[in-house]
Coordinates of C-alpha atoms in Angstrom, one line a residue:
M1 CA -14.1 -16.1 0.0
L2 CA -15.7 -14.0 1.3
V3 CA -13.8 -12.0 4.7
L4 CA -15.5 -10.4 6.8
F5 CA -13.0 -8.3 9.1
D6 CA -9.3 -7.7 9.0
G7 CA -7.5 -7.5 11.5
C8 CA -4.2 -5.6 9.2
W9 CA -3.1 -1.8 7.7
D10 CA -4.2 1.2 9.1
P11 CA -6.2 0.8 12.1
L12 CA -8.4 4.0 12.0
P13 CA -11.0 3.3 9.2
E14 CA -12.7 6.7 7.9
Y15 CA -15.8 6.5 6.0
P16 CA -16.9 8.6 3.4
I17 CA -13.1 8.4 2.7
P18 CA -11.4 11.9 3.7
A19 CA -10.1 13.7 1.2
D20 CA -6.2 13.5 2.3
K21 CA -6.2 9.6 2.8
K22 CA -7.9 9.0 -1.0
H23 CA -4.1 9.1 -2.9
V24 CA -1.5 6.2 -1.7
Y25 CA 1.9 6.7 -1.6
S26 CA 3.7 6.4 -3.5
R27 CA 5.5 3.0 -4.3
V28 CA 4.6 1.8 -1.1
H29 CA 3.1 -1.5 -0.4
N30 CA -0.9 -1.3 0.2
S31 CA -0.8 2.2 2.1
R32 CA -4.3 2.8 1.9
W33 CA -5.6 -0.2 3.3
V34 CA -7.8 -0.1 6.6
Q35 CA -8.8 -2.4 8.7
A36 CA -12.1 -4.1 9.8
P37 CA -13.7 -3.0 12.7
G38 CA -10.7 -1.0 13.5
R39 CA -9.6 0.1 16.2
K40 CA -12.5 2.1 17.9
I41 CA -14.9 -0.5 17.5
L42 CA -12.1 -3.4 19.3
E43 CA -11.7 -1.1 22.2
M44 CA -15.6 -0.9 22.7
A45 CA -14.9 -5.0 24.6
N46 CA -17.6 -6.9 25.4
S47 CA -20.0 -4.1 24.8
T48 CA -23.5 -3.2 24.2
E49 CA -22.8 -0.9 21.7
Q50 CA -19.9 -3.1 20.0
E51 CA -22.6 -5.7 19.7
M52 CA -25.4 -3.9 18.5
L53 CA -22.5 -2.1 15.5
L54 CA -21.5 -5.9 14.7
K55 CA -23.7 -8.8 14.8
P56 CA -26.2 -7.4 12.6
Y57 CA -23.7 -7.9 9.7
V58 CA -22.7 -11.3 10.8
T59 CA -25.5 -12.5 10.5
S60 CA -27.4 -10.6 7.6
V61 CA -24.4 -11.7 5.9
V62 CA -23.9 -15.3 6.2
S63 CA -27.7 -15.7 6.3
H64 CA -27.2 -13.6 3.2
F65 CA -24.3 -16.2 1.3
G66 CA -23.8 -19.1 4.0
N67 CA -25.7 -21.7 1.1
D68 CA -25.0 -19.1 -1.5
S69 CA -23.2 -22.1 -4.2
R70 CA -21.3 -19.2 -5.4
I71 CA -19.0 -19.3 -2.2
L72 CA -16.0 -21.2 -1.3
L73 CA -15.5 -20.1 2.2
I74 CA -16.2 -17.2 4.4
D75 CA -12.9 -16.3 6.5
L76 CA -14.2 -14.0 9.5
F77 CA -11.5 -12.7 10.1
N78 CA -8.1 -11.7 8.7
E79 CA -5.0 -11.6 11.0
P80 CA -7.2 -10.7 13.2
D81 CA -4.4 -9.9 16.3
S82 CA -1.8 -8.7 13.6
T83 CA 0.4 -6.3 15.4
N84 CA 1.5 -4.1 11.6
G85 CA 4.4 -3.4 14.3
D86 CA 6.5 -1.4 11.8
F87 CA 4.0 -0.2 10.0
Y88 CA 1.4 1.2 11.7
G89 CA 2.5 0.0 15.1
T90 CA 6.0 2.2 16.9
K91 CA 8.7 -0.6 15.7
G92 CA 11.3 1.1 13.4
K93 CA 11.2 3.7 11.5
R94 CA 9.1 5.1 8.0
I95 CA 10.1 7.0 5.4
P96 CA 8.8 10.4 5.2
T97 CA 5.5 9.4 3.6
T98 CA 4.2 7.2 6.1
R99 CA 5.4 8.4 9.2
E100 CA 2.3 9.9 10.2
A101 CA 0.5 6.4 10.6
Y102 CA 3.7 5.9 13.7
G103 CA 1.9 4.9 17.0
K104 CA -2.0 4.2 15.4
E105 CA -2.2 0.7 16.3
L106 CA -3.3 -0.9 19.5
S107 CA -0.3 -2.1 21.2
P108 CA 0.4 -6.1 20.2
G109 CA -0.6 -6.5 24.4
E110 CA -4.1 -4.2 24.2
K111 CA -5.0 -5.7 20.1
Y112 CA -4.4 -9.3 21.8
D113 CA -7.0 -9.0 24.3
A114 CA -9.8 -6.8 22.5
V115 CA -9.7 -10.0 20.1
S116 CA -9.0 -12.5 21.9
N117 CA -12.8 -11.8 23.4
L118 CA -14.0 -10.4 20.1
I119 CA -13.4 -13.5 17.8
P120 CA -15.7 -16.4 19.8
R121 CA -19.0 -13.8 19.4
I122 CA -18.6 -13.1 16.1
F123 CA -18.4 -17.1 15.6
H124 CA -21.2 -17.2 18.1
W125 CA -22.8 -14.5 15.7
A126 CA -22.2 -16.3 12.5
R127 CA -23.2 -20.5 13.8
S128 CA -26.3 -18.6 15.0
V129 CA -28.0 -17.9 11.9
G130 CA -28.3 -21.5 11.3
P131 CA -27.0 -24.6 9.8
I132 CA -25.4 -23.5 6.3
E133 CA -23.5 -25.4 3.6
V134 CA -20.6 -22.9 3.2
P135 CA -17.9 -23.9 5.7
L136 CA -16.3 -20.8 8.2
T137 CA -12.9 -20.9 9.4
V138 CA -10.6 -17.9 10.6
A139 CA -6.6 -18.3 8.9
I140 CA -3.8 -19.0 11.3
Y141 CA -0.8 -16.8 10.4
G142 CA 3.2 -15.7 10.9
N143 CA 5.0 -19.2 11.4
D144 CA 3.1 -19.5 15.0
Y145 CA 4.7 -23.1 16.3
N146 CA 8.1 -23.8 17.6
H147 CA 10.3 -26.0 17.2
K148 CA 8.6 -28.4 19.1
M149 CA 5.3 -28.2 17.0
V150 CA 3.6 -26.6 19.2
L151 CA 1.6 -23.4 18.8
R152 CA 2.7 -19.8 20.6
N153 CA -0.3 -18.4 20.7
K154 CA -3.1 -19.9 22.5
L155 CA -5.7 -17.5 20.2
H156 CA -4.1 -19.2 16.8
D157 CA -5.1 -22.7 19.0
W158 CA -8.6 -21.6 19.1
Y159 CA -9.3 -20.4 15.6
L160 CA -7.8 -23.9 14.3
S161 CA -10.4 -25.9 17.1
H162 CA -13.4 -23.7 15.4
S163 CA -12.8 -23.6 12.1
D164 CA -15.1 -25.9 9.3
V165 CA -11.7 -25.9 7.5
I166 CA -8.1 -25.3 8.5
S167 CA -6.7 -21.8 6.7
F168 CA -3.1 -20.3 7.6
H169 CA -1.2 -18.2 5.8
N170 CA 2.9 -18.7 4.7
Y171 CA 4.9 -16.4 3.2
Q172 CA 8.5 -18.2 4.0
A173 CA 10.0 -20.2 1.2
F174 CA 9.7 -23.9 0.7
N175 CA 12.3 -25.7 3.0
K176 CA 12.6 -22.2 5.7
G177 CA 9.0 -23.1 6.5
M178 CA 5.8 -23.7 4.7
Q179 CA 6.6 -27.3 4.2
K180 CA 7.7 -27.0 7.6
Q181 CA 3.6 -25.7 8.4
V182 CA 2.6 -28.0 6.0
E183 CA 3.6 -31.3 7.7
F184 CA 2.6 -29.5 11.0
L185 CA -0.6 -29.4 10.1
L186 CA -0.8 -32.6 8.5
S187 CA 0.2 -34.7 11.1
S188 CA -1.5 -33.1 14.3
D189 CA -5.0 -35.7 15.5
Q190 CA -6.9 -32.5 15.7
Y191 CA -6.2 -30.6 12.7
G192 CA -4.9 -33.3 10.5
N193 CA -8.2 -34.6 9.4
R194 CA -10.3 -31.7 7.8
P195 CA -9.6 -29.9 4.6
I196 CA -6.9 -27.3 4.5
I197 CA -6.3 -24.1 2.4
C198 CA -2.9 -22.1 2.2
S199 CA -5.0 -18.7 1.5
E200 CA -1.9 -16.4 1.8
Y201 CA 0.8 -17.4 0.2
M202 CA 3.5 -15.7 -2.5
S203 CA 6.1 -13.3 -1.9
R204 CA 8.9 -13.7 -4.3
T205 CA 11.6 -11.5 -2.0
T206 CA 11.3 -13.9 1.3
G207 CA 12.0 -16.7 -1.1
S208 CA 7.7 -17.5 -1.0
T209 CA 7.3 -18.7 -5.3
F210 CA 4.6 -20.2 -6.8
S211 CA 8.3 -23.0 -7.9
P212 CA 8.6 -25.7 -6.4
I213 CA 5.4 -24.3 -3.9
L214 CA 2.8 -24.7 -5.7
G215 CA 3.2 -28.3 -6.9
Y216 CA 4.1 -29.5 -3.5
L217 CA 1.0 -28.2 -2.2
Y218 CA -1.0 -29.9 -5.1
S219 CA 0.7 -33.1 -3.6
K220 CA -0.6 -32.5 -0.3
N221 CA -3.9 -31.9 -1.3
I222 CA -3.9 -28.6 0.0
W223 CA -5.8 -25.4 -1.9
A224 CA -3.8 -22.1 -2.4
F225 CA -4.4 -18.6 -3.3
N226 CA -1.7 -16.8 -4.2
W227 CA -1.2 -13.4 -2.8
G228 CA -1.6 -10.7 -6.1
L229 CA -2.8 -10.6 -9.3
V230 CA -2.2 -7.8 -11.2
A231 CA -0.2 -4.7 -10.5
G232 CA -2.1 -1.7 -9.8
R233 CA -3.3 0.7 -7.3
M234 CA -2.1 -1.5 -4.3
Q235 CA 1.5 -1.8 -5.1
T236 CA 2.4 -4.9 -3.9
Q237 CA 4.7 -5.2 -6.1
Y238 CA 7.4 -4.0 -3.8
P239 CA 7.6 -5.1 -0.3
W240 CA 7.0 -4.2 2.9
D241 CA 9.5 -2.2 3.8
S242 CA 9.3 0.2 1.3
W243 CA 7.3 1.7 4.5
N244 CA 10.4 1.8 6.5
R245 CA 13.2 2.1 3.1
I246 CA 12.7 4.3 -0.1
Y247 CA 12.3 2.8 -3.9
K248 CA 13.4 5.2 -5.9
I249 CA 12.6 2.5 -8.9
E250 CA 10.2 -0.4 -9.3
P251 CA 11.5 -3.7 -7.4
D252 CA 12.7 -6.8 -9.3
P253 CA 12.0 -9.4 -8.5
W254 CA 8.8 -8.4 -7.6
H255 CA 6.8 -8.9 -4.0
H256 CA 3.9 -9.9 -4.9
D257 CA 1.2 -9.2 -7.9
V258 CA 1.8 -11.4 -11.2
L259 CA 0.3 -9.3 -13.9
F260 CA 1.5 -6.1 -16.0
P261 CA -1.7 -3.7 -15.6
N262 CA -1.6 -5.5 -19.7
G263 CA -2.1 -9.2 -18.1
T264 CA 1.0 -9.7 -19.9
P265 CA 2.8 -12.3 -17.6
Y266 CA 5.7 -10.2 -15.0
S267 CA 7.8 -13.9 -14.8
R268 CA 8.2 -15.6 -18.0
E269 CA 9.6 -18.4 -15.4
E270 CA 6.3 -18.4 -13.7
E271 CA 4.6 -19.0 -16.9
L272 CA 7.0 -21.7 -18.1
Y273 CA 6.0 -23.7 -14.8
F274 CA 2.6 -23.5 -14.9
H275 CA 2.3 -24.6 -18.5
T276 CA 4.9 -27.3 -17.7
Y277 CA 3.1 -28.2 -14.4
R278 CA 0.2 -28.5 -16.3
Q279 CA 1.1 -30.7 -18.9
Q280 CA 3.1 -33.2 -16.3
E281 CA -0.7 -33.3 -14.3
R282 CA -1.6 -34.0 -17.5
G283 CA 0.5 -37.1 -18.9
M284 CA 1.5 -34.8 -21.5
D285 CA 5.0 -33.8 -23.1
Q286 CA 5.2 -30.5 -22.9
E287 CA 7.1 -30.2 -26.1
T288 CA 4.3 -31.7 -27.7
Q289 CA 1.7 -29.4 -26.1
Y290 CA 3.3 -26.6 -25.2
S291 CA 5.6 -23.9 -27.5
K292 CA 8.6 -22.1 -26.1
N293 CA 7.6 -19.8 -28.6
N294 CA 4.0 -18.8 -27.8
I295 CA 4.5 -16.1 -25.2
F296 CA 0.6 -15.6 -23.1
K297 CA -0.7 -12.6 -24.6
A298 CA -2.8 -10.2 -22.8
P299 CA -6.8 -11.5 -21.8
S300 CA -9.7 -11.0 -24.7
A301 CA -13.1 -11.1 -23.5
N302 CA -13.5 -14.5 -25.3
I303 CA -11.8 -16.7 -22.4
T304 CA -13.0 -20.6 -20.9
K305 CA -12.4 -22.6 -18.4
Q306 CA -11.8 -25.8 -17.6
G307 CA -11.4 -27.8 -14.7
E308 CA -10.5 -31.1 -13.2
R309 CA -11.1 -33.0 -10.0
R310 CA -8.2 -35.2 -8.3
N311 CA -7.8 -36.6 -4.5
I312 CA -11.4 -35.4 -3.6
I313 CA -12.6 -35.4 -0.2
T314 CA -15.6 -34.9 1.7
H315 CA -16.6 -33.7 4.8
Q316 CA -20.5 -33.9 5.9
G317 CA -21.7 -32.8 2.7
V318 CA -18.2 -30.4 2.0
I319 CA -16.3 -31.8 -1.7
F320 CA -13.1 -30.3 -1.1
S321 CA -11.5 -31.1 -4.7
P322 CA -7.4 -28.8 -5.9
R323 CA -7.6 -28.3 -9.3
I324 CA -5.7 -27.2 -11.9
F325 CA -7.6 -24.7 -14.8
T326 CA -7.0 -24.3 -17.4
F327 CA -7.5 -20.8 -19.4
T328 CA -8.0 -20.7 -23.3
V329 CA -7.1 -17.3 -24.1
E330 CA -6.2 -16.1 -27.8
S331 CA -5.3 -19.7 -28.6
Q332 CA -2.8 -19.6 -26.0
L333 CA -3.0 -21.9 -22.7
Y334 CA -2.6 -20.3 -19.5
A335 CA -2.5 -22.7 -15.8
A336 CA -3.2 -21.7 -12.0
K337 CA -3.7 -23.8 -9.3
V338 CA -7.2 -22.4 -7.5
E339 CA -4.9 -18.8 -6.5
A340 CA -6.7 -15.7 -6.9
C341 CA -6.1 -12.4 -5.7
I342 CA -7.6 -12.0 -2.5
A343 CA -8.9 -8.1 -1.3
F344 CA -9.8 -8.3 2.0
S345 CA -13.0 -5.5 3.9
V346 CA -12.6 -1.9 3.8
V347 CA -14.6 0.1 6.5
G348 CA -16.9 -3.1 7.2
S349 CA -17.5 -3.3 3.3
L350 CA -17.5 -6.7 2.1
S351 CA -15.2 -9.0 0.9
L352 CA -14.4 -10.7 -2.6
V353 CA -11.7 -12.3 -4.0
A354 CA -10.8 -11.7 -6.8
L355 CA -10.6 -14.7 -8.7
L356 CA -13.8 -17.7 -7.4
L357 CA -11.9 -20.4 -8.4
A358 CA -13.8 -23.5 -7.0
R359 CA -17.1 -24.2 -5.2
F360 CA -18.1 -26.0 -2.1
R361 CA -20.9 -27.6 -1.6
A362 CA -21.7 -28.9 2.2
K363 CA -25.2 -29.9 4.7
S364 CA -23.9 -28.7 8.3
P365 CA -20.2 -27.7 8.9
T366 CA -19.0 -28.5 12.5
G367 CA -15.6 -27.8 12.3
K368 CA -15.2 -31.4 13.4
M369 CA -13.8 -34.7 12.8
L370 CA -13.4 -35.3 8.9
T371 CA -13.2 -38.2 6.6
K372 CA -11.1 -38.7 3.2
N373 CA -12.5 -41.9 1.7
K374 CA -15.1 -40.8 -0.4
Q375 CA -15.3 -39.8 -3.9
T376 CA -17.9 -37.5 -5.8
V377 CA -17.8 -35.1 -8.3
L378 CA -18.3 -31.2 -8.2
S379 CA -19.2 -30.0 -11.5
D380 CA -17.6 -26.8 -12.3
H381 CA -18.9 -23.2 -12.0

């Protein structure tokens, strides 16, 4: 999945990166993530200069990768109207090391207006390259629906109405928001007939966990990308509030991430859940297929991949199928369902999902009604 623009974190990206921004804040979540295009270009709203800076980037990327079978999806803008309130906005306090970030972001109203003008133009530029095979989307996020199941945000309604594939982010526990949002999307006459992808979830400290969410999304024919794979420089094992409170030791549980740097799983329970879920889906007995004495080891150079297809649906030739993938690593089975660590753009550069675990084929995505009755087979990639 390619992500062209991003509205989260540092609103003042610089390139080349200044020396004082090359270090990360110790024990702080995502301390050097930057936005693209950032505040300065957003403030050029509807100007010729803004178009000259952004349109060639959009059209060149979409035209180059729009028919690339390796690409699952193009997310045009990650959380465009994110307020960044607790990080680069003016909400709450900061710890000493993050104090310099306070107040750098546009006000919520200014940012909303800026991206409201820009998003339709980005879609127009992307579609101007002509028919492409790869679907376009912008995800809704922030559990932006009220008790009447109506979207609070008109801009997010626009995303849903113009995306080829419905995508959303949700970091709530299964029974405190995830299930409710999925039911909202599936039951909607306007949105429920298109393939749905949860392109961000899994934050243990908020109750968003693999179990039971992974199995639930699979049962609803929804693909999912969890946030975080290996704990590293981004430090996303620390919670979002690490900008506002000091962590002297690594948190338990981790906020995001699945593996230690050496490839060892952070959670034995999660590892068993992947194995158990995989065996159940294949109709196998867990004890005969997987011994609890077997521990997932660090990846070796010899990794093979297998996949199986279920609940396949199509839209004008686009093939959508949730899959369970099995990795054979030093003779140990490690299962995960279409999950990946998402890395977004830095100062306008291309962004790639760390693991590409699925493949789309399409004729000409239009974002209109889909059918779920045609079965087809897609070779694994």
